[in-house]
Short mmCIF file of C-alpha atoms and ligand atoms in Angstrom, two decimals:
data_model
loop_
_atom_site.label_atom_id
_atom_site.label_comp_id
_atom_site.label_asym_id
_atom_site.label_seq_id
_atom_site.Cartn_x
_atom_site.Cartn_y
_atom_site.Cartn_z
CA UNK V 1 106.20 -1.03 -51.25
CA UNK V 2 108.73 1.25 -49.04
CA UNK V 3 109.11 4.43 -50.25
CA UNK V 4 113.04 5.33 -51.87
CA UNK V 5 115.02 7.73 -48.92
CA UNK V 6 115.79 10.92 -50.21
CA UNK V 7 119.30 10.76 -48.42
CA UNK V 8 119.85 14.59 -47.71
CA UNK V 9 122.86 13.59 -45.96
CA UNK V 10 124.35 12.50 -49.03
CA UNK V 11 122.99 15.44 -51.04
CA UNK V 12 124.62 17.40 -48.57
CA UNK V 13 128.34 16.30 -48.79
CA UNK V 14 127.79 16.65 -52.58
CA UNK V 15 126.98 20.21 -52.41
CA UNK V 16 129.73 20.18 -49.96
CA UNK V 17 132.22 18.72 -52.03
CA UNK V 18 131.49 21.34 -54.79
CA UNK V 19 131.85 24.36 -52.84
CA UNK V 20 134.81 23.25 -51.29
CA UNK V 21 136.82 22.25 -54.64
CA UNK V 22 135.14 25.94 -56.23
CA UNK V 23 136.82 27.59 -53.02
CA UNK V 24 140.11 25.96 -53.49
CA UNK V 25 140.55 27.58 -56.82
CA UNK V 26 139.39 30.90 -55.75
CA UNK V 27 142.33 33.81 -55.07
CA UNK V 28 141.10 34.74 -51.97
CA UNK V 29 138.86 32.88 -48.93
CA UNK V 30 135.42 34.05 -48.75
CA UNK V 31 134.29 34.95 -45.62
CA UNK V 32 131.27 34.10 -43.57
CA UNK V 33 130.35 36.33 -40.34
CA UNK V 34 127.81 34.81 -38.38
CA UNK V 35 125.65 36.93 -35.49
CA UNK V 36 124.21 35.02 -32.65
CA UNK V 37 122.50 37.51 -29.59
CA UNK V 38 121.36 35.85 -26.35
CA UNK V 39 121.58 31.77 -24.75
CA UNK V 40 119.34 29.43 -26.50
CA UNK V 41 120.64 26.41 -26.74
CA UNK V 42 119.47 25.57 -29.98
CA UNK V 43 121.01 28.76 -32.00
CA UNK V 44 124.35 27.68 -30.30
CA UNK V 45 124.43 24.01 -31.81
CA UNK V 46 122.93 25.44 -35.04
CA UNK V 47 125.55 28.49 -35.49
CA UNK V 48 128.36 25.65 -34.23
CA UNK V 49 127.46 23.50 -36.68
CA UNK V 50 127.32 26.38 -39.76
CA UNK V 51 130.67 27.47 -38.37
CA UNK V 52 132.39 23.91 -38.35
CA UNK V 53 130.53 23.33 -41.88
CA UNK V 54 132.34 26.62 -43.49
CA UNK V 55 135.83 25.61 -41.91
CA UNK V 56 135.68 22.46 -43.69
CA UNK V 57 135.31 23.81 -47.11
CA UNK V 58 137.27 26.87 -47.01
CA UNK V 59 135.04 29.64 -46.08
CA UNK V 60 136.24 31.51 -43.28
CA UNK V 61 133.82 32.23 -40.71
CA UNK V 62 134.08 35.89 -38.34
CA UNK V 63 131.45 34.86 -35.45
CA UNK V 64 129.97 37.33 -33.06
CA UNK V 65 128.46 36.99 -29.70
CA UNK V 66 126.35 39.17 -28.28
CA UNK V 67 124.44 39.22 -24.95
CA UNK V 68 120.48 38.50 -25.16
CA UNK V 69 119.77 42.22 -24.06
CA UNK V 70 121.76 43.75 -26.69
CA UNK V 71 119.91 47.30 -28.06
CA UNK V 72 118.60 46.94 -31.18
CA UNK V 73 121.08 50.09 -31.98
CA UNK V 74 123.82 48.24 -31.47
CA UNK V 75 123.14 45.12 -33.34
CA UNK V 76 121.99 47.72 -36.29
CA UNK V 77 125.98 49.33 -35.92
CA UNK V 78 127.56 45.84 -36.04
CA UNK V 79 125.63 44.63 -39.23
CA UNK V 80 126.73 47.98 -40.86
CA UNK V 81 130.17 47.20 -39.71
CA UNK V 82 129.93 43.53 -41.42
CA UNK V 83 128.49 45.04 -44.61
CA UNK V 84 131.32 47.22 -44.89
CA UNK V 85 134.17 44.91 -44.36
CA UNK V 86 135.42 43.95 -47.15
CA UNK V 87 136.47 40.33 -46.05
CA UNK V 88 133.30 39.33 -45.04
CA UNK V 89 130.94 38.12 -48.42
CA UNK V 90 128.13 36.54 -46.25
CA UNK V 91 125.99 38.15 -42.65
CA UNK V 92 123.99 35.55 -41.64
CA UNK V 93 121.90 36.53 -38.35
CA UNK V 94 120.47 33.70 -35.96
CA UNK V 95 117.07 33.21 -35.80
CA UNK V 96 115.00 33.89 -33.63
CA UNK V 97 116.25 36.99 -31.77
CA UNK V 98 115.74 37.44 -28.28
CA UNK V 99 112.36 39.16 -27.76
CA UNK V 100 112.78 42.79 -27.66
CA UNK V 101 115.42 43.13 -30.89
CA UNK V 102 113.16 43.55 -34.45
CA UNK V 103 114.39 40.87 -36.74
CA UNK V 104 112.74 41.86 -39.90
CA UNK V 105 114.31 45.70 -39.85
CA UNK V 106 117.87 43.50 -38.74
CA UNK V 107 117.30 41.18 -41.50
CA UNK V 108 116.16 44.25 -43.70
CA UNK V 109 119.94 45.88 -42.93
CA UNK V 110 121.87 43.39 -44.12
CA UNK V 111 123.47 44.26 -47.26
CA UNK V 112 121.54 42.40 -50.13
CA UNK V 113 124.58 41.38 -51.72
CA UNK V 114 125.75 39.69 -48.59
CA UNK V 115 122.08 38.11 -47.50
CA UNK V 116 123.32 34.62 -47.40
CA UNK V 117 119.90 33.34 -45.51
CA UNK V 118 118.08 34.83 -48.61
CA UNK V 119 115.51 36.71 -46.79
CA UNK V 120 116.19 39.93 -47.26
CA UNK V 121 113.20 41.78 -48.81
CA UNK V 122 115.30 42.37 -52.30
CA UNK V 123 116.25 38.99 -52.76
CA UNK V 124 112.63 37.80 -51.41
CA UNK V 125 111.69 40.13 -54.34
CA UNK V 126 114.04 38.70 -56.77
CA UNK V 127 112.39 35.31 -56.08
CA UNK V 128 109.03 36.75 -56.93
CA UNK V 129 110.39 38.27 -60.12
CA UNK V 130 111.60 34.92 -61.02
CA UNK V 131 115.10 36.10 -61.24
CA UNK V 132 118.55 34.87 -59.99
CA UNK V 133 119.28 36.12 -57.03
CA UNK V 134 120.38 34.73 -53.36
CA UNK V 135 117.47 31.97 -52.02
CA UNK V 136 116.31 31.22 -48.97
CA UNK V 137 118.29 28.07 -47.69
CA UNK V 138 115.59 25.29 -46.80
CA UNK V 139 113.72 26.22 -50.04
CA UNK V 140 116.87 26.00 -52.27
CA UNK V 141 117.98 22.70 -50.30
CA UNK V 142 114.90 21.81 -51.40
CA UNK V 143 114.56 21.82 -54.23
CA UNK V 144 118.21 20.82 -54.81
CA UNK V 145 117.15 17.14 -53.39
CA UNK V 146 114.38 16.74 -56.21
CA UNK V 147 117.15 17.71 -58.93
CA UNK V 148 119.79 15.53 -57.34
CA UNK V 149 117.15 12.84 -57.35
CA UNK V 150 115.95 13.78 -61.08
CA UNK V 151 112.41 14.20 -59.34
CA UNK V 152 110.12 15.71 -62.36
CA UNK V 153 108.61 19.29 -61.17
CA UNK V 154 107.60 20.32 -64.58
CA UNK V 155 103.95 19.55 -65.04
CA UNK V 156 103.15 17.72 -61.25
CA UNK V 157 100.86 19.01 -58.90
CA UNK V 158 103.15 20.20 -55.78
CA UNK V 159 101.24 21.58 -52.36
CA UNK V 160 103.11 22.85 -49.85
CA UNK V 161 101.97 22.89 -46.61
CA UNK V 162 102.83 26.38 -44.21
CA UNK V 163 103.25 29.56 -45.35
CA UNK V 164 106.04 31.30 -43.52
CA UNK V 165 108.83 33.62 -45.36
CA UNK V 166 110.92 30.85 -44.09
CA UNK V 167 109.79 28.08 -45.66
CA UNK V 168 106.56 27.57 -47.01
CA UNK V 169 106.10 30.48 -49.10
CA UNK V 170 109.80 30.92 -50.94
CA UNK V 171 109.49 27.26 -51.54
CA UNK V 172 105.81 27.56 -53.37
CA UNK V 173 107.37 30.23 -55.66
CA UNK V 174 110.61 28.18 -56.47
CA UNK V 175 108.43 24.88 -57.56
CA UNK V 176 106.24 27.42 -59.71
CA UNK V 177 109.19 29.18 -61.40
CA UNK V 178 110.14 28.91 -64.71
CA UNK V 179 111.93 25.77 -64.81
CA UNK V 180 110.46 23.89 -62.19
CA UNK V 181 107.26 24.50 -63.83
CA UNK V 182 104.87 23.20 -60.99
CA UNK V 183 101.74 23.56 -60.33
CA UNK V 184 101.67 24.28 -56.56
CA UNK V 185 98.82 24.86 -53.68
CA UNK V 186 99.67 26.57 -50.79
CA UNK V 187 97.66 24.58 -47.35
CA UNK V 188 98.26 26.43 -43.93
CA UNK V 189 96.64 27.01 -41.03
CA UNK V 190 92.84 28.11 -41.97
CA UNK V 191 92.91 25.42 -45.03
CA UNK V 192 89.57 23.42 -44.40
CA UNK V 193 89.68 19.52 -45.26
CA UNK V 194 93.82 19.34 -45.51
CA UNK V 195 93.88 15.46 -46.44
CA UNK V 196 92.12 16.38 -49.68
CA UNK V 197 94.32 18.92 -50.27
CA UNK V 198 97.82 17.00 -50.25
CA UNK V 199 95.78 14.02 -51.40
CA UNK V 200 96.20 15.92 -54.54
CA UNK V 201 99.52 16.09 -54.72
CA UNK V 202 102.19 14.74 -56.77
CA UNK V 203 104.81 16.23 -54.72
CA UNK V 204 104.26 17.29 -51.26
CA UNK V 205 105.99 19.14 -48.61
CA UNK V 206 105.02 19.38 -45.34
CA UNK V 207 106.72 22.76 -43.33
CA UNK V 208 104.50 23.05 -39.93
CA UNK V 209 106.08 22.16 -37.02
CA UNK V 210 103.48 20.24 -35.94
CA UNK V 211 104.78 16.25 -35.45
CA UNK V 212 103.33 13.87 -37.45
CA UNK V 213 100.35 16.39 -38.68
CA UNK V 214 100.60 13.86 -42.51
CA UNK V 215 99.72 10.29 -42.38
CA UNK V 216 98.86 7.57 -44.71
CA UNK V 217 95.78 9.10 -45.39
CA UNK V 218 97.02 12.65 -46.03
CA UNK V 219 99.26 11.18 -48.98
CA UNK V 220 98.61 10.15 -52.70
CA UNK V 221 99.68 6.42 -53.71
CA UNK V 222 103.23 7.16 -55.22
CA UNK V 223 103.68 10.83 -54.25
CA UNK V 224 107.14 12.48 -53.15
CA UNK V 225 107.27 13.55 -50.13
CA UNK V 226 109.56 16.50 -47.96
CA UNK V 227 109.38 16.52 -44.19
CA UNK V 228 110.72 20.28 -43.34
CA UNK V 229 109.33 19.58 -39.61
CA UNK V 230 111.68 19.69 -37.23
CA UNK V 231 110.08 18.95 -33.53
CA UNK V 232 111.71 17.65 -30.43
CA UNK V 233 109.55 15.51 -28.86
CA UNK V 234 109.74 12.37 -25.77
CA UNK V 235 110.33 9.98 -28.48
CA UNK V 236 113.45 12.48 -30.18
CA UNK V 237 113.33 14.44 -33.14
CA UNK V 238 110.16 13.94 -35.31
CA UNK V 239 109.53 15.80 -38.54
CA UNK V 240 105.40 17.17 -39.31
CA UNK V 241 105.40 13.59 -41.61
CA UNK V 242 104.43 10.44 -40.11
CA UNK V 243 107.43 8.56 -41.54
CA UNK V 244 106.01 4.82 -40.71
CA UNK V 245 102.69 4.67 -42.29
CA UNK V 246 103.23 6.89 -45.40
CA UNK V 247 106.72 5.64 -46.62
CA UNK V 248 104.16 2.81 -47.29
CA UNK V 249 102.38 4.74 -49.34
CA UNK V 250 105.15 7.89 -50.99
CA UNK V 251 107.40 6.46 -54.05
CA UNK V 252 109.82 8.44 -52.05
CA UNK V 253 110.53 10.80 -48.94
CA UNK V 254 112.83 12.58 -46.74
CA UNK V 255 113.50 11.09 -43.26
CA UNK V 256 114.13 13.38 -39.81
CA UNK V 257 116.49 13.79 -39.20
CA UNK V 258 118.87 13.10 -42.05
CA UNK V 259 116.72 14.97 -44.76
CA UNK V 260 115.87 18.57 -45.27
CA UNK V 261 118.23 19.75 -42.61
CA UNK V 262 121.38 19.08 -43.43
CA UNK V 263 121.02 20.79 -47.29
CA UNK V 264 119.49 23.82 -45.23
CA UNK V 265 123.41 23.94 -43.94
CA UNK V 266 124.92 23.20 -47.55
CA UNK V 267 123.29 25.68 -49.13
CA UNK V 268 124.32 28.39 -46.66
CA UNK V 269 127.96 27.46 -48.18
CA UNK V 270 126.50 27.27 -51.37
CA UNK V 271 125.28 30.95 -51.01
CA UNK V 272 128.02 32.17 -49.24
CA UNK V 273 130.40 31.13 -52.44
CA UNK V 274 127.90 32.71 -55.12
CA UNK V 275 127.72 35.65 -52.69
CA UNK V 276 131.43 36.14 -53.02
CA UNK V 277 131.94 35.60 -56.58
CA UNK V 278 129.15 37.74 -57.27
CA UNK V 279 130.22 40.68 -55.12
CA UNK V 280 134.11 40.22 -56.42
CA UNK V 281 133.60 39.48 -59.30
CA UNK V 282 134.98 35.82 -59.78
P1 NAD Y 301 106.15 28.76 -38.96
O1 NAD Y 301 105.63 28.50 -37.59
O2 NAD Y 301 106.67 30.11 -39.31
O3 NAD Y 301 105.02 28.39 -40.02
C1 NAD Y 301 104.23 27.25 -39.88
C2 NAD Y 301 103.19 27.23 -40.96
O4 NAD Y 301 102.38 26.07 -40.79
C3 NAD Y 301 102.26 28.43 -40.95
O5 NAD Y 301 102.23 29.00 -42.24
C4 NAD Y 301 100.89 27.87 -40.59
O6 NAD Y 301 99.83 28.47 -41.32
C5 NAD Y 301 101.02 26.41 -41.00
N1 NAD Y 301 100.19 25.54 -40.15
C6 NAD Y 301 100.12 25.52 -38.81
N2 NAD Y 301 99.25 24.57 -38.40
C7 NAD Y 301 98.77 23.98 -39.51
C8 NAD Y 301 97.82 22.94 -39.75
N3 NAD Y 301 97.23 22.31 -38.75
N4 NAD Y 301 97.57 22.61 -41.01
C9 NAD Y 301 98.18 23.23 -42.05
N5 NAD Y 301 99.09 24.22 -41.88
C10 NAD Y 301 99.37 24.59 -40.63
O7 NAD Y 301 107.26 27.65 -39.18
P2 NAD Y 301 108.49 27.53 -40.23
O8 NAD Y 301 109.56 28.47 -39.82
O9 NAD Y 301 107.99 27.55 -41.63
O10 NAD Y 301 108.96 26.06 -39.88
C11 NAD Y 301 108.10 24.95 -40.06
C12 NAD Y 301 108.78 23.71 -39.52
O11 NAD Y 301 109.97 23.49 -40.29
C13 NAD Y 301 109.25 23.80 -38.08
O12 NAD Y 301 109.17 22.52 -37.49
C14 NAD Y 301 110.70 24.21 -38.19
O13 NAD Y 301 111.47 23.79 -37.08
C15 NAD Y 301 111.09 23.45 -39.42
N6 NAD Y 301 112.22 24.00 -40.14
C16 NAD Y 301 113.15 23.13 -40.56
C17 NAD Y 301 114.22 23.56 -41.28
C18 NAD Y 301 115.22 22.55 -41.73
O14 NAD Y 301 116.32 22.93 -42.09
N7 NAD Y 301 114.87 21.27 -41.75
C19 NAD Y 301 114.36 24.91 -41.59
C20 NAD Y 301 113.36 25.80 -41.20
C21 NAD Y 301 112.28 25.33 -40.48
#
């Protein structure tokens, strides 16, 4: 039997739709600033797109452009500048930087209270703590498509494959937090035997970057399954799941694109909003 799409399109605009009527009863207009150094092409469309997404709910975006050999120092001054202006409730820096610039002590400057990626080492801490705080944005979309599709964490066997800050490992702690109550394995790169790993698994997610790394055989008979994989390849955009053989197999899954990526946008509103109400107070 086909697998049920998890539609994270539609998850999306509902996330969407609920920042955007919080924001129109809100006193002021929370602000985004977004930071994007250097040319590649695919920060541009991805900083367009997070710019165009904030307009259309209300959040006003402040965008900066800087040039791909930027000093470090001077991409240290602006994000001191952002966290001190008092309009601006959310810094969200593009990733990657150009090679020279050192994102983790950039992304370790940011103002905690304004860390709308969620990957700040506080709020990274907060997560570990198991207390609220601002979340990483592909975890938390995450993990918001299971809820929206009343997917039952509590007590399944979850393995989530790829470590990263990103990713992998935010998402492994969310699914074992209280609450989600998981029971979660961790595969990455140096895991021997993978397929009887995520064999295991009641719900699996696959963060690699590596297209169509799960098949069939990878996948337990009526598992759930979330393609994070984003790759551009001859045929277009592929996720690390091949979609054809084990949406014969999942009860349900996430397509690329249309799945994980477009609640990785939402919940940079999402954030933004709790970042603002948080930091003034309504
Ligand atoms: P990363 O390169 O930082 O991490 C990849 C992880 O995969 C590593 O932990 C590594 O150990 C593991 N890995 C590599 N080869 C493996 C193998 N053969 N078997 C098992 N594990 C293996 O990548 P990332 O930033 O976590 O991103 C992963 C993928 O998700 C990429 O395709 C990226 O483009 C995509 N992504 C999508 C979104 C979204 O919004 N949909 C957001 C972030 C990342």
């Amino acid at each position: 039997m086909a697998a049920q799409i998890l539609d994270g399109k539609e998850v999306a605009a509902a996330v969407k739709a609920e920042v955007e009527a919080a924001v129109a009863h809100l006193d002021y207009q929370p602000g985004l600033a977004t930071v994007l150094v250097g040319d590649d092409p695919a920060s541009h469309t991805y900083v367009r797109g997070k710019r165009r997404d904030a307009g259309e709910v209300g959040i006003r975006s402040h965008h900066h452009e800087l040039a791909a050999d930027t000093r470090q120092g001077d991409l240290e001054s602006l994000i001191d500048d952002l966290n001190d202006d008092d309009q601006v409730d959310g810094v969200l820096v593009q990733l990657p930087l150009p090679s020279g610039l050192d994102s983790e002590s950039i992304v370790a400057r940011i103002d905690p209270a304004k860390d709308v990626d969620g990957l700040h080492p506080y709020n990274l801490g907060l997560l570990v703590l198991d207390r609220p705080g601002l979340r990483p944005c592909t975890p938390g979309g995450i993990m918001r498509i299971l809820d929206h599709y009343q997917i039952t964490t509590r007590g399944s066997r979850a393995v989530v494959v790829g470590r990263s800050f990103l990713v992998g490992r935010p998402l492994a702690l969310m699914l074992a937090s209280r609450g989600a109550d998981a029971t979660v394995s961790v595969a990455h790169s140096r895991t021997t035997d993978l397929a009887a790993v995520t064999a295991e698994a009641d719900i699996l997610v696959a963060a690699v970057g590596s297209p169509s790394l799960i098949s069939a055989q990878h996948v337990r008979e009526g598992a759930v399954v979330i393609d994070v994989g984003i790759n551009r390849t001859d045929d277009g955009l592929v996720g690390d799941v091949d979609f054809e053989s084990v949406s014969q197999v999942a009860s349900a899954i996430t397509p690329v694109p249309g799945g994980v990526g477009p609640m990785t946008r939402a919940m940079l509103l999402a954030n933004t909003l709790a970042a603002a109400r948080a930091r003034r107070g309504s």
